[in-house]
Short mmCIF file of C-alpha atoms in Angstrom, two decimals:
data_model
loop_
_atom_site.label_atom_id
_atom_site.label_comp_id
_atom_site.label_asym_id
_atom_site.label_seq_id
_atom_site.Cartn_x
_atom_site.Cartn_y
_atom_site.Cartn_z
CA MET A 1 77.23 19.14 6.16
CA VAL A 2 74.98 20.14 8.99
CA PRO A 3 71.32 20.21 8.06
CA LYS A 4 69.78 23.61 7.54
CA THR A 5 67.31 23.52 10.42
CA ILE A 6 69.88 22.42 12.90
CA ARG A 7 72.14 25.03 11.61
CA ASN A 8 69.48 27.66 12.16
CA ILE A 9 68.69 26.45 15.64
CA MET A 10 72.35 26.41 16.43
CA ASN A 11 72.61 29.94 15.40
CA PRO A 12 71.78 31.82 18.61
CA ILE A 13 71.26 35.13 16.94
CA ASP A 14 68.41 34.37 14.52
CA LEU A 15 65.71 33.17 16.87
CA ASN A 16 62.96 35.08 15.04
CA TRP A 17 63.15 32.60 12.28
CA LEU A 18 62.11 29.75 14.55
CA LYS A 19 59.14 31.72 15.66
CA LYS A 20 58.08 32.21 12.09
CA VAL A 21 58.19 28.47 11.38
CA ARG A 22 56.00 27.75 14.41
CA MET A 23 53.60 30.42 13.40
CA LYS A 24 53.28 29.08 9.85
CA LYS A 25 52.80 25.55 11.11
CA ILE A 26 49.97 26.59 13.47
CA GLU A 27 48.43 28.80 10.82
CA SER A 28 48.43 26.13 8.15
CA ARG A 29 47.06 23.51 10.52
CA PHE A 30 44.30 25.86 11.50
CA ILE A 31 43.48 26.55 7.89
CA LEU A 32 43.52 22.93 7.01
CA ALA A 33 41.12 22.11 9.85
CA LEU A 34 38.84 24.93 8.73
CA LEU A 35 39.00 23.70 5.16
CA MET A 36 38.01 20.30 6.34
CA ILE A 37 35.16 21.57 8.40
CA THR A 38 33.80 23.69 5.56
CA MET A 39 34.18 20.97 3.00
CA LEU A 40 32.82 18.22 5.19
CA PRO A 41 29.11 18.85 4.86
CA TRP A 42 29.38 19.27 1.09
CA GLY A 43 31.41 16.13 0.72
CA VAL A 44 30.49 13.38 3.08
CA PHE A 45 26.99 14.39 4.02
CA ALA A 46 26.00 15.83 0.66
CA GLN A 47 23.69 12.92 -0.13
CA ASP A 48 21.81 13.36 3.12
CA ASP A 49 21.44 17.03 2.37
CA LEU A 50 20.05 16.20 -1.03
CA MET A 51 17.64 13.80 0.70
CA ASP A 52 16.47 16.58 2.99
CA ILE A 53 15.90 18.91 0.04
CA LEU A 54 13.97 16.09 -1.68
CA GLY A 55 11.89 15.61 1.41
CA GLU A 56 11.05 19.32 1.52
CA GLU A 57 10.27 19.45 -2.19
CA VAL A 58 7.99 16.42 -2.21
CA GLY A 59 6.40 17.32 1.11
CA GLN A 60 4.19 15.03 3.09
CA GLU A 61 1.97 12.79 1.04
CA ILE A 62 -1.46 11.37 1.87
CA GLU A 63 -0.99 7.73 2.79
CA TYR A 64 -4.27 5.94 2.35
CA THR A 65 -4.94 2.83 4.34
CA ALA A 66 -5.30 -0.27 2.21
CA ALA A 67 -6.61 -3.77 2.86
CA THR A 68 -8.61 -3.02 6.00
CA PHE A 69 -10.27 -6.31 5.24
CA LYS A 70 -9.23 -9.02 2.85
CA SER A 71 -12.44 -9.10 0.83
CA SER A 72 -15.59 -7.17 0.12
CA HIS A 73 -17.49 -9.11 2.84
CA ILE A 74 -16.41 -9.59 6.43
CA ILE A 75 -18.48 -12.80 6.61
CA ASN A 76 -22.14 -12.30 5.76
CA GLY A 77 -22.14 -8.52 5.67
CA HIS A 78 -20.27 -6.18 3.42
CA SER A 79 -16.93 -4.85 4.57
CA ILE A 80 -15.46 -1.43 3.84
CA GLU A 81 -13.53 -2.94 0.90
CA GLN A 82 -14.80 -2.65 -2.60
CA MET A 83 -13.56 -3.35 -6.08
CA LYS A 84 -11.38 -0.72 -7.72
CA LYS A 85 -12.16 0.59 -11.16
CA GLN A 86 -12.60 -2.20 -13.74
CA GLN A 87 -12.02 -5.02 -11.22
CA LEU A 88 -14.65 -7.76 -11.05
CA ASP A 89 -15.20 -9.91 -8.01
CA PHE A 90 -16.92 -13.19 -8.61
CA ARG A 91 -18.09 -14.78 -5.40
CA ILE A 92 -19.76 -18.11 -4.71
CA ASN A 93 -21.13 -18.24 -1.21
CA HIS A 94 -22.31 -21.52 0.35
CA ARG A 95 -24.18 -22.38 3.52
CA PHE A 96 -24.66 -25.92 4.41
CA GLY A 97 -27.64 -27.18 6.45
CA GLN A 98 -27.97 -26.89 10.18
CA LEU A 99 -25.33 -28.63 12.17
CA ASN A 100 -27.97 -30.06 14.49
CA SER A 101 -29.87 -31.78 11.68
CA GLY A 102 -28.27 -35.13 12.48
CA ALA A 103 -26.40 -37.92 10.68
CA TYR A 104 -29.16 -38.48 8.11
CA GLU A 105 -28.48 -35.07 6.64
CA LEU A 106 -24.73 -35.60 7.30
CA TRP A 107 -24.98 -32.78 9.82
CA GLY A 108 -26.21 -30.36 7.22
CA LEU A 109 -23.88 -31.08 4.36
CA ASP A 110 -26.74 -32.46 2.26
CA ASN A 111 -28.57 -29.19 2.35
CA ALA A 112 -26.45 -26.53 0.87
CA VAL A 113 -27.74 -23.23 -0.36
CA ILE A 114 -25.79 -21.03 -2.66
CA ASN A 115 -25.47 -17.38 -3.64
CA PHE A 116 -23.63 -16.11 -6.71
CA CYS A 117 -22.38 -12.55 -6.61
CA LEU A 118 -20.81 -10.30 -9.22
CA ASP A 119 -19.35 -7.06 -7.93
CA TYR A 120 -17.78 -4.62 -10.33
CA GLY A 121 -15.94 -1.37 -9.74
CA ILE A 122 -17.35 1.33 -12.04
CA THR A 123 -14.97 3.84 -10.48
CA ASP A 124 -12.62 3.54 -7.54
CA TRP A 125 -15.43 4.93 -5.38
CA MET A 126 -18.51 3.23 -6.77
CA MET A 127 -19.21 -0.43 -6.97
CA VAL A 128 -22.27 -2.15 -8.47
CA GLY A 129 -23.32 -5.66 -7.45
CA LEU A 130 -25.72 -8.34 -8.70
CA ARG A 131 -26.62 -11.47 -6.81
CA ARG A 132 -28.84 -14.49 -7.03
CA GLY A 133 -29.43 -16.65 -3.99
CA THR A 134 -31.31 -19.81 -3.12
CA TYR A 135 -32.93 -18.19 -0.09
CA GLN A 136 -36.39 -17.10 -1.31
CA LYS A 137 -34.96 -17.37 -4.83
CA THR A 138 -33.77 -13.82 -4.44
CA TYR A 139 -32.27 -11.55 -7.02
CA ASP A 140 -30.70 -8.41 -5.70
CA GLY A 141 -28.78 -5.43 -6.89
CA SER A 142 -26.56 -3.18 -4.83
CA LEU A 143 -24.41 -0.10 -4.90
CA LYS A 144 -21.53 0.76 -2.61
CA PHE A 145 -20.01 4.22 -2.34
CA LYS A 146 -16.73 5.21 -0.76
CA ILE A 147 -17.20 8.41 1.20
CA LEU A 148 -14.15 8.66 3.42
CA ARG A 149 -10.86 6.87 3.27
CA GLN A 150 -8.74 6.30 6.34
CA SER A 151 -5.43 8.05 5.85
CA LYS A 152 -2.35 9.39 7.55
CA GLY A 153 0.46 11.73 6.51
CA LYS A 154 -0.66 14.96 4.88
CA ARG A 155 -4.32 14.30 5.61
CA VAL A 156 -5.27 12.42 8.73
CA MET A 157 -8.57 10.56 8.65
CA PRO A 158 -9.16 8.13 11.46
CA VAL A 159 -11.80 5.95 9.75
CA SER A 160 -13.09 4.84 6.39
CA LEU A 161 -16.75 5.37 5.60
CA SER A 162 -18.90 3.83 2.92
CA TYR A 163 -22.58 3.69 2.09
CA TYR A 164 -24.12 0.49 0.91
CA VAL A 165 -27.61 0.12 -0.49
CA ASP A 166 -29.28 -3.07 -1.69
CA MET A 167 -32.63 -3.87 -3.23
CA SER A 168 -33.72 -7.46 -3.28
CA ILE A 169 -36.57 -9.26 -5.04
CA ASN A 170 -38.07 -12.44 -3.71
CA THR A 171 -39.11 -14.61 -6.66
CA LEU A 172 -40.76 -17.52 -4.83
CA LYS A 173 -44.14 -18.57 -6.24
CA ILE A 174 -46.82 -17.05 -4.09
CA THR A 175 -49.13 -19.85 -2.92
CA ASP A 176 -50.97 -17.94 -0.24
CA SER A 177 -54.18 -16.66 -1.84
CA ASN A 178 -54.37 -13.86 0.70
CA ILE A 179 -51.25 -12.25 -0.69
CA GLU A 180 -51.58 -10.09 -3.76
CA ASP A 181 -49.01 -11.10 -6.36
CA VAL A 182 -47.61 -7.72 -7.21
CA PHE A 183 -44.01 -6.78 -7.70
CA SER A 184 -43.93 -4.37 -4.76
CA ASN A 185 -44.80 -7.18 -2.39
CA ARG A 186 -41.54 -8.88 -3.29
CA VAL A 187 -39.19 -6.07 -2.69
CA ALA A 188 -36.99 -5.27 0.33
CA TYR A 189 -34.33 -2.65 0.87
CA ALA A 190 -31.22 -2.42 3.02
CA HIS A 191 -29.17 0.67 3.79
CA GLN A 192 -25.89 0.49 5.58
CA LEU A 193 -23.20 2.84 6.72
CA LEU A 194 -19.89 1.04 7.01
CA ILE A 195 -17.49 2.70 9.39
CA ALA A 196 -14.19 0.94 9.63
CA ARG A 197 -10.75 1.50 11.02
CA LYS A 198 -7.60 -0.54 10.50
CA PHE A 199 -5.76 -0.22 13.80
CA ASN A 200 -2.66 -1.98 12.57
CA ASP A 201 -1.73 -4.58 10.03
CA LYS A 202 -3.38 -7.23 12.25
CA ILE A 203 -6.46 -5.66 13.72
CA SER A 204 -9.39 -4.04 11.90
CA LEU A 205 -12.82 -3.25 13.21
CA GLN A 206 -16.04 -2.13 11.51
CA ILE A 207 -19.33 -0.84 12.79
CA SER A 208 -22.32 -0.98 10.47
CA PRO A 209 -25.52 0.88 11.37
CA THR A 210 -28.24 -0.68 9.22
CA PHE A 211 -31.78 0.11 8.20
CA ILE A 212 -33.92 -2.54 6.50
CA HIS A 213 -37.30 -2.06 5.02
CA ARG A 214 -39.35 -4.99 3.75
CA ASN A 215 -42.52 -4.14 1.81
CA LEU A 216 -44.34 -7.29 2.87
CA VAL A 217 -43.90 -9.06 6.17
CA ASP A 218 -45.83 -11.47 8.39
CA ALA A 219 -48.51 -9.89 10.57
CA ASN A 220 -46.43 -10.24 13.72
CA GLN A 221 -43.44 -8.44 12.12
CA GLU A 222 -42.44 -4.87 11.61
CA ASN A 223 -41.66 -3.68 8.08
CA ASP A 224 -38.75 -1.63 9.33
CA VAL A 225 -35.81 -3.16 11.07
CA TYR A 226 -32.93 -1.26 12.63
CA ALA A 227 -29.73 -3.00 13.36
CA ILE A 228 -26.14 -2.35 14.32
CA GLY A 229 -23.38 -4.60 13.15
CA ILE A 230 -19.91 -5.05 14.50
CA GLY A 231 -17.22 -6.96 12.72
CA GLY A 232 -13.56 -7.37 12.75
CA ARG A 233 -10.51 -9.31 11.91
CA TYR A 234 -7.33 -10.42 13.52
CA LYS A 235 -4.72 -11.32 10.98
CA PHE A 236 -2.57 -13.57 13.08
CA ILE A 237 -0.27 -14.77 10.30
CA ARG A 238 0.46 -13.65 6.75
CA ARG A 239 -2.57 -14.61 4.53
CA VAL A 240 -4.78 -15.91 7.31
CA ALA A 241 -7.09 -13.85 9.55
CA PHE A 242 -9.62 -14.69 12.19
CA THR A 243 -12.94 -12.88 11.53
CA PHE A 244 -16.15 -12.25 13.46
CA GLU A 245 -19.34 -10.46 12.82
CA TYR A 246 -22.40 -9.73 14.94
CA PHE A 247 -25.60 -7.90 14.10
CA TYR A 248 -28.00 -6.71 16.80
CA SER A 249 -31.42 -6.26 15.21
CA SER A 250 -34.45 -4.41 16.54
CA ASN A 251 -36.89 -7.21 15.69
CA THR A 252 -35.24 -10.04 17.66
CA SER A 253 -36.17 -9.04 21.20
CA GLY A 254 -39.49 -10.46 22.23
CA ASN A 255 -39.46 -12.83 19.27
CA ASP A 256 -38.83 -16.56 19.80
CA GLU A 257 -38.06 -17.43 16.20
CA LEU A 258 -35.56 -14.69 15.30
CA TYR A 259 -32.06 -14.28 16.51
CA ASN A 260 -29.22 -11.87 16.19
CA SER A 261 -26.74 -12.98 13.58
CA LEU A 262 -23.36 -14.13 14.90
CA SER A 263 -20.61 -15.51 12.74
CA VAL A 264 -16.99 -16.48 13.38
CA GLY A 265 -14.49 -17.83 10.93
CA PHE A 266 -11.27 -17.42 9.02
CA ASP A 267 -10.17 -15.62 5.90
CA VAL A 268 -7.54 -17.47 3.89
CA GLU A 269 -6.02 -15.84 0.95
CA THR A 270 -4.08 -17.49 -1.83
CA GLY A 271 -2.55 -15.86 -4.88
CA GLY A 272 -5.81 -15.19 -6.68
CA HIS A 273 -8.60 -16.31 -4.34
CA VAL A 274 -9.92 -15.47 -0.95
CA PHE A 275 -11.58 -18.29 0.98
CA GLN A 276 -13.77 -17.52 3.92
CA LEU A 277 -14.59 -20.45 6.15
CA PHE A 278 -16.93 -19.84 9.08
CA VAL A 279 -19.86 -20.90 11.20
CA THR A 280 -22.94 -18.75 11.40
CA ASN A 281 -26.51 -18.99 12.66
CA SER A 282 -27.76 -17.19 9.53
CA LYS A 283 -28.69 -19.16 6.44
CA PRO A 284 -29.63 -16.24 4.17
CA MET A 285 -26.80 -14.42 2.52
CA ILE A 286 -28.45 -11.11 1.76
CA GLU A 287 -28.77 -8.18 4.19
CA LYS A 288 -32.48 -8.35 4.76
CA GLY A 289 -32.15 -12.06 5.35
CA PHE A 290 -29.24 -12.47 7.74
CA ILE A 291 -29.94 -9.26 9.60
CA ALA A 292 -33.70 -9.38 9.91
CA GLU A 293 -34.60 -13.09 9.34
CA THR A 294 -31.93 -15.15 11.08
CA SER A 295 -33.64 -18.25 12.54
CA GLY A 296 -30.69 -20.30 13.80
CA ASN A 297 -29.96 -20.37 17.48
CA TRP A 298 -26.34 -20.82 18.56
CA ALA A 299 -27.53 -22.20 21.94
CA ASP A 300 -29.06 -25.37 20.49
CA GLY A 301 -26.65 -25.97 17.59
CA GLY A 302 -28.72 -24.14 15.02
CA ILE A 303 -25.64 -23.06 13.15
CA TYR A 304 -24.44 -23.55 9.64
CA PHE A 305 -21.06 -24.19 8.23
CA GLY A 306 -20.37 -21.81 5.39
CA PHE A 307 -17.74 -20.83 2.96
CA ASN A 308 -17.31 -18.09 0.48
CA ILE A 309 -14.92 -18.12 -2.47
CA SER A 310 -13.91 -14.80 -4.01
CA ARG A 311 -12.04 -14.50 -7.20
CA VAL A 312 -11.07 -11.09 -8.57
CA PHE A 313 -10.64 -10.46 -12.28
CA ALA A 314 -8.93 -7.42 -13.71
CA LEU A 315 -10.89 -6.25 -16.73
CA GLY A 316 -10.04 -3.45 -19.02
CA LYS A 317 -6.82 -2.75 -20.78
CA THR A 318 -3.43 -2.81 -19.15
CA LYS A 319 -2.13 0.63 -18.64
CA MET B 1 47.20 37.67 6.87
CA LYS B 2 45.53 34.87 8.86
CA LEU B 3 42.11 36.49 8.60
CA ARG B 4 42.38 36.73 4.88
CA TYR B 5 43.02 33.00 4.60
CA ILE B 6 40.10 32.20 6.80
CA LEU B 7 37.80 34.46 4.92
CA VAL B 8 38.83 33.05 1.59
CA VAL B 9 38.20 29.50 2.84
CA ILE B 10 34.79 30.33 4.27
CA PHE B 11 33.65 32.30 1.26
CA SER B 12 34.83 29.72 -1.17
CA GLY B 13 32.89 27.15 0.80
CA ILE B 14 29.72 29.20 0.69
CA LEU B 15 30.11 30.06 -2.97
CA PHE B 16 30.82 26.45 -3.82
CA ALA B 17 27.65 25.44 -2.06
CA SER B 18 25.37 28.02 -3.55
CA PHE B 19 26.57 27.42 -7.08
CA ALA B 20 26.25 23.67 -6.77
CA GLN B 21 23.86 22.88 -9.48
CA LYS B 22 21.12 20.47 -8.53
CA GLN B 23 18.68 18.83 -10.84
CA ILE B 24 15.38 17.51 -9.53
CA THR B 25 12.43 15.36 -10.56
CA LYS B 26 9.28 14.45 -8.66
CA SER B 27 7.73 12.42 -11.44
CA GLY B 28 10.38 9.87 -12.33
CA THR B 29 9.23 6.40 -13.26
CA ILE B 30 10.26 3.03 -11.99
CA GLU B 31 8.70 -0.05 -13.63
CA ILE B 32 8.99 -3.47 -12.17
CA PHE B 33 8.80 -6.75 -14.05
CA SER B 34 8.74 -10.36 -13.14
CA GLU B 35 7.85 -12.94 -15.74
CA THR B 36 7.60 -16.66 -15.18
CA PRO B 37 5.72 -19.21 -17.26
CA VAL B 38 3.07 -19.13 -14.55
CA PHE B 39 2.54 -15.48 -13.90
CA THR B 40 3.60 -12.04 -15.11
CA ILE B 41 3.85 -9.17 -12.71
CA GLU B 42 4.17 -5.61 -13.89
CA ALA B 43 3.80 -2.37 -12.03
CA VAL B 44 4.55 1.27 -12.65
CA ASN B 45 5.37 4.03 -10.23
CA ASN B 46 5.53 7.50 -11.71
CA LYS B 47 5.87 9.39 -8.50
CA VAL B 48 9.55 8.85 -7.91
CA ALA B 49 11.55 11.80 -6.64
CA SER B 50 15.23 12.27 -7.24
CA ILE B 51 17.94 14.88 -7.11
CA LEU B 52 21.13 14.80 -9.14
CA ASN B 53 24.00 17.11 -8.15
CA VAL B 54 25.88 17.84 -11.38
CA GLU B 55 28.75 19.37 -9.43
CA ASN B 56 29.83 16.17 -7.84
CA GLY B 57 27.70 13.40 -9.23
CA ASP B 58 25.69 12.74 -6.06
CA ILE B 59 22.31 11.23 -6.66
CA VAL B 60 19.42 10.44 -4.33
CA VAL B 61 16.11 8.77 -5.08
CA SER B 62 13.06 8.34 -2.88
CA THR B 63 9.56 7.01 -3.40
CA LEU B 64 6.64 5.58 -1.53
CA VAL B 65 6.36 1.84 -2.12
CA ARG B 66 2.60 2.24 -2.23
CA SER B 67 2.89 4.34 -5.39
CA PHE B 68 3.55 1.23 -7.45
CA LYS B 69 0.37 0.67 -9.49
CA PHE B 70 -0.57 -2.80 -10.78
CA HIS B 71 -3.15 -3.77 -13.30
CA GLU B 72 -4.67 -6.24 -10.83
CA ALA B 73 -5.69 -4.64 -7.61
CA LEU B 74 -5.30 -7.94 -5.76
CA VAL B 75 -1.65 -8.27 -6.86
CA GLU B 76 -1.04 -4.71 -5.70
CA GLU B 77 -2.45 -5.64 -2.30
CA HIS B 78 -0.24 -8.66 -2.03
CA PHE B 79 2.76 -6.59 -3.08
CA ASN B 80 2.13 -4.09 -0.35
CA GLU B 81 0.78 -6.30 2.37
CA ASN B 82 2.64 -9.55 2.06
CA TYR B 83 5.90 -8.76 0.37
CA MET B 84 7.02 -5.15 0.67
CA GLU B 85 5.14 -4.66 3.97
CA SER B 86 4.74 -1.07 2.94
CA GLU B 87 2.93 -0.03 6.07
CA LYS B 88 6.02 -0.92 8.06
CA PHE B 89 8.54 0.19 5.44
CA PRO B 90 6.79 2.93 3.45
CA LYS B 91 9.74 4.23 1.49
CA ALA B 92 12.30 2.97 -0.98
CA ILE B 93 15.48 5.05 -0.93
CA PHE B 94 18.69 5.19 -2.86
CA LYS B 95 21.70 7.33 -1.81
CA GLY B 96 24.72 7.28 -4.01
CA ARG B 97 26.77 8.82 -6.75
CA ILE B 98 27.90 8.52 -10.30
CA SER B 99 31.30 6.89 -9.82
CA ASN B 100 32.71 7.93 -13.18
CA PHE B 101 31.23 11.35 -12.90
CA GLU B 102 34.18 13.01 -14.64
CA SER B 103 33.31 11.32 -17.90
CA VAL B 104 29.98 13.26 -18.21
CA ASP B 105 30.11 16.71 -19.75
CA PHE B 106 26.79 18.20 -18.55
CA THR B 107 27.17 21.10 -20.96
CA LYS B 108 27.33 18.96 -24.05
CA ASP B 109 24.46 17.05 -25.70
CA GLY B 110 24.83 13.34 -25.82
CA ASN B 111 24.44 10.00 -24.12
CA TYR B 112 26.93 9.08 -21.46
CA ASP B 113 27.36 5.58 -20.02
CA VAL B 114 27.91 5.82 -16.35
CA ILE B 115 28.19 3.64 -13.26
CA ILE B 116 25.96 4.40 -10.34
CA GLU B 117 26.89 3.15 -6.93
CA GLY B 118 25.47 3.60 -3.53
CA LYS B 119 23.09 2.26 -0.96
CA LEU B 120 19.62 1.02 -1.88
CA THR B 121 17.15 0.64 0.96
CA LEU B 122 14.09 -1.54 0.37
CA HIS B 123 11.86 -3.38 2.82
CA GLY B 124 13.99 -1.91 5.62
CA THR B 125 17.13 -3.58 4.27
CA THR B 126 20.08 -1.70 2.85
CA ASN B 127 22.42 -3.06 0.25
CA TYR B 128 25.30 -1.61 -1.63
CA ILE B 129 24.64 -1.61 -5.37
CA LYS B 130 26.71 -0.78 -8.40
CA GLU B 131 24.81 -0.64 -11.70
CA LYS B 132 25.11 0.71 -15.23
CA ALA B 133 23.10 3.71 -16.25
CA VAL B 134 22.87 6.20 -19.05
CA ILE B 135 22.85 9.96 -18.61
CA MET B 136 21.21 11.74 -21.57
CA ILE B 137 21.70 15.37 -22.17
CA LYS B 138 19.67 17.22 -24.79
CA ASP B 139 19.15 20.96 -24.97
CA GLN B 140 20.66 21.28 -21.49
CA LEU B 141 17.94 18.98 -20.08
CA ILE B 142 19.30 15.99 -18.17
CA SER B 143 17.61 12.60 -18.04
CA ALA B 144 18.80 9.29 -16.71
CA SER B 145 17.83 5.69 -17.35
CA SER B 146 18.85 2.42 -15.89
CA GLU B 147 17.77 -1.20 -15.89
CA PHE B 148 18.90 -3.73 -13.40
CA ASP B 149 17.74 -6.69 -11.35
CA VAL B 150 16.99 -6.61 -7.63
CA SER B 151 17.15 -9.82 -5.73
CA LEU B 152 14.23 -10.31 -3.36
CA GLU B 153 16.43 -12.50 -1.13
CA ALA B 154 18.94 -9.75 -0.63
CA TYR B 155 16.21 -7.49 0.73
CA LYS B 156 14.65 -10.18 2.92
CA ILE B 157 11.48 -10.34 0.94
CA LYS B 158 10.22 -13.83 1.47
CA ILE B 159 8.19 -15.71 -1.13
CA GLU B 160 6.28 -18.68 0.18
CA ASN B 161 7.16 -22.04 -1.53
CA ALA B 162 3.70 -22.18 -3.07
CA TYR B 163 4.38 -18.97 -5.06
CA LYS B 164 8.01 -19.61 -5.99
CA ASP B 165 6.84 -20.54 -9.50
CA SER B 166 4.90 -17.33 -9.93
CA ILE B 167 7.46 -14.79 -8.75
CA LYS B 168 11.01 -14.50 -9.89
CA ASP B 169 13.66 -13.94 -7.33
CA ASP B 170 15.29 -11.30 -9.50
CA ILE B 171 12.85 -8.47 -10.21
CA LEU B 172 13.74 -6.24 -13.14
CA LEU B 173 13.65 -2.53 -12.48
CA LYS B 174 13.36 -0.09 -15.38
CA ILE B 175 14.12 3.41 -14.27
CA HIS B 176 13.73 6.68 -16.02
CA PHE B 177 14.12 10.19 -14.62
CA GLU B 178 13.77 13.53 -16.47
CA TYR B 179 15.35 16.20 -14.38
CA LYS B 180 14.73 19.91 -14.24
CA PRO B 181 17.04 22.50 -12.69
CA TYR B 182 16.36 22.94 -9.00
CA SER B 183 15.91 26.37 -7.62
CA LYS B 184 15.20 27.07 -4.00
CA LYS B 185 11.66 28.34 -3.41
#
């Protein structure tokens, strides 16, 4: 038996049939291709399409910058960071004696001063702080408010901005009979705007315009002190950052005993603690002290080794 | 004759697409757990977005890593900064499908055990996963739940030796989505 196709081809009369076969083949191929094209997006790429729909539905979100600094202080001064709601930061800040005090004082290690701080987040945008420090046996209370948060995405905000206010009370015994022992003579205030920007995960910078008012000062001093602070960090490896901080104060020029505060150090974070190790020419650890009353001079070794330990506790119920 | 074929194909494609029923959620939850004798880590994210296509079982999930909320702010910071690097890799994404999609009757109430498979992208690393899940249908509303472990190593999330005792390598994810029918705005 001769196969059907060959038989057909061999038949010289019925050539139309061959044409029909060709037509059908082309047509079906064409339709198959079309089918594949139309089905393709719904089949293979369907998940990407769904992803696009999801993207449109969710829209752009505000991405707030977090962890501009590792802790609520850059070194001496406050950073833009503050405790979130119901988080308590317990800090112990130490400054040893002056490095140039010689071997008898073990280069300052015999003369440590200390400052205890408790900072608590009442809300995510308001923090209240209490401190007690060796310097002038000072008690102080502070408030810190978040005003702007650096963000990208749906809302672009180039910097974070906070307002910090502190009231401190000197509780030293007044031995000078010329000074009236009234409460108001012991009080000083500090106001700061903290403007910070996290440039990337390594570099953050902060500028802190500051106003300090002391109710009682020596005769050669002004009650009001204006200052501008600049601080920053360079987080060179995970968990460790280099930090620096400088305050230029209005009362240091033309004064032989007062200096601008300069500090450099490292932030080291472990699971639950942040350690800050640094050298600074400021012994006081409160704003009115290190900004307006820094007496150490870097040039002749009048610097102090210091370290801060911060431990954060989460209070309140687990959600 | 030819034209008719073409038209049928094109229209069936369009019809198929427009009738494809999609289910969406923007408030799905993912909880993460890691418990060791030293430390317990828990976090919740209830801003997870997902679409489920009931026509073919395709499923996609997307969320910002930063949306995971921890009880301890410091742990949240470590999570974002040291481990997930959420500034560099802001999103967690899943693209996949229900592999035994035929076994679910979306018109009938009940719980259906399913297998979900696809690509999970975390920390900039993509892995193929295949996990069990349950599709629950009640009064025509579809919800989905799943629980499975995610290995940190597989997603190149490095835990320093000092914290190996505090963080498990396998983090448990508990996932729950409640979908609503999607209609184009």
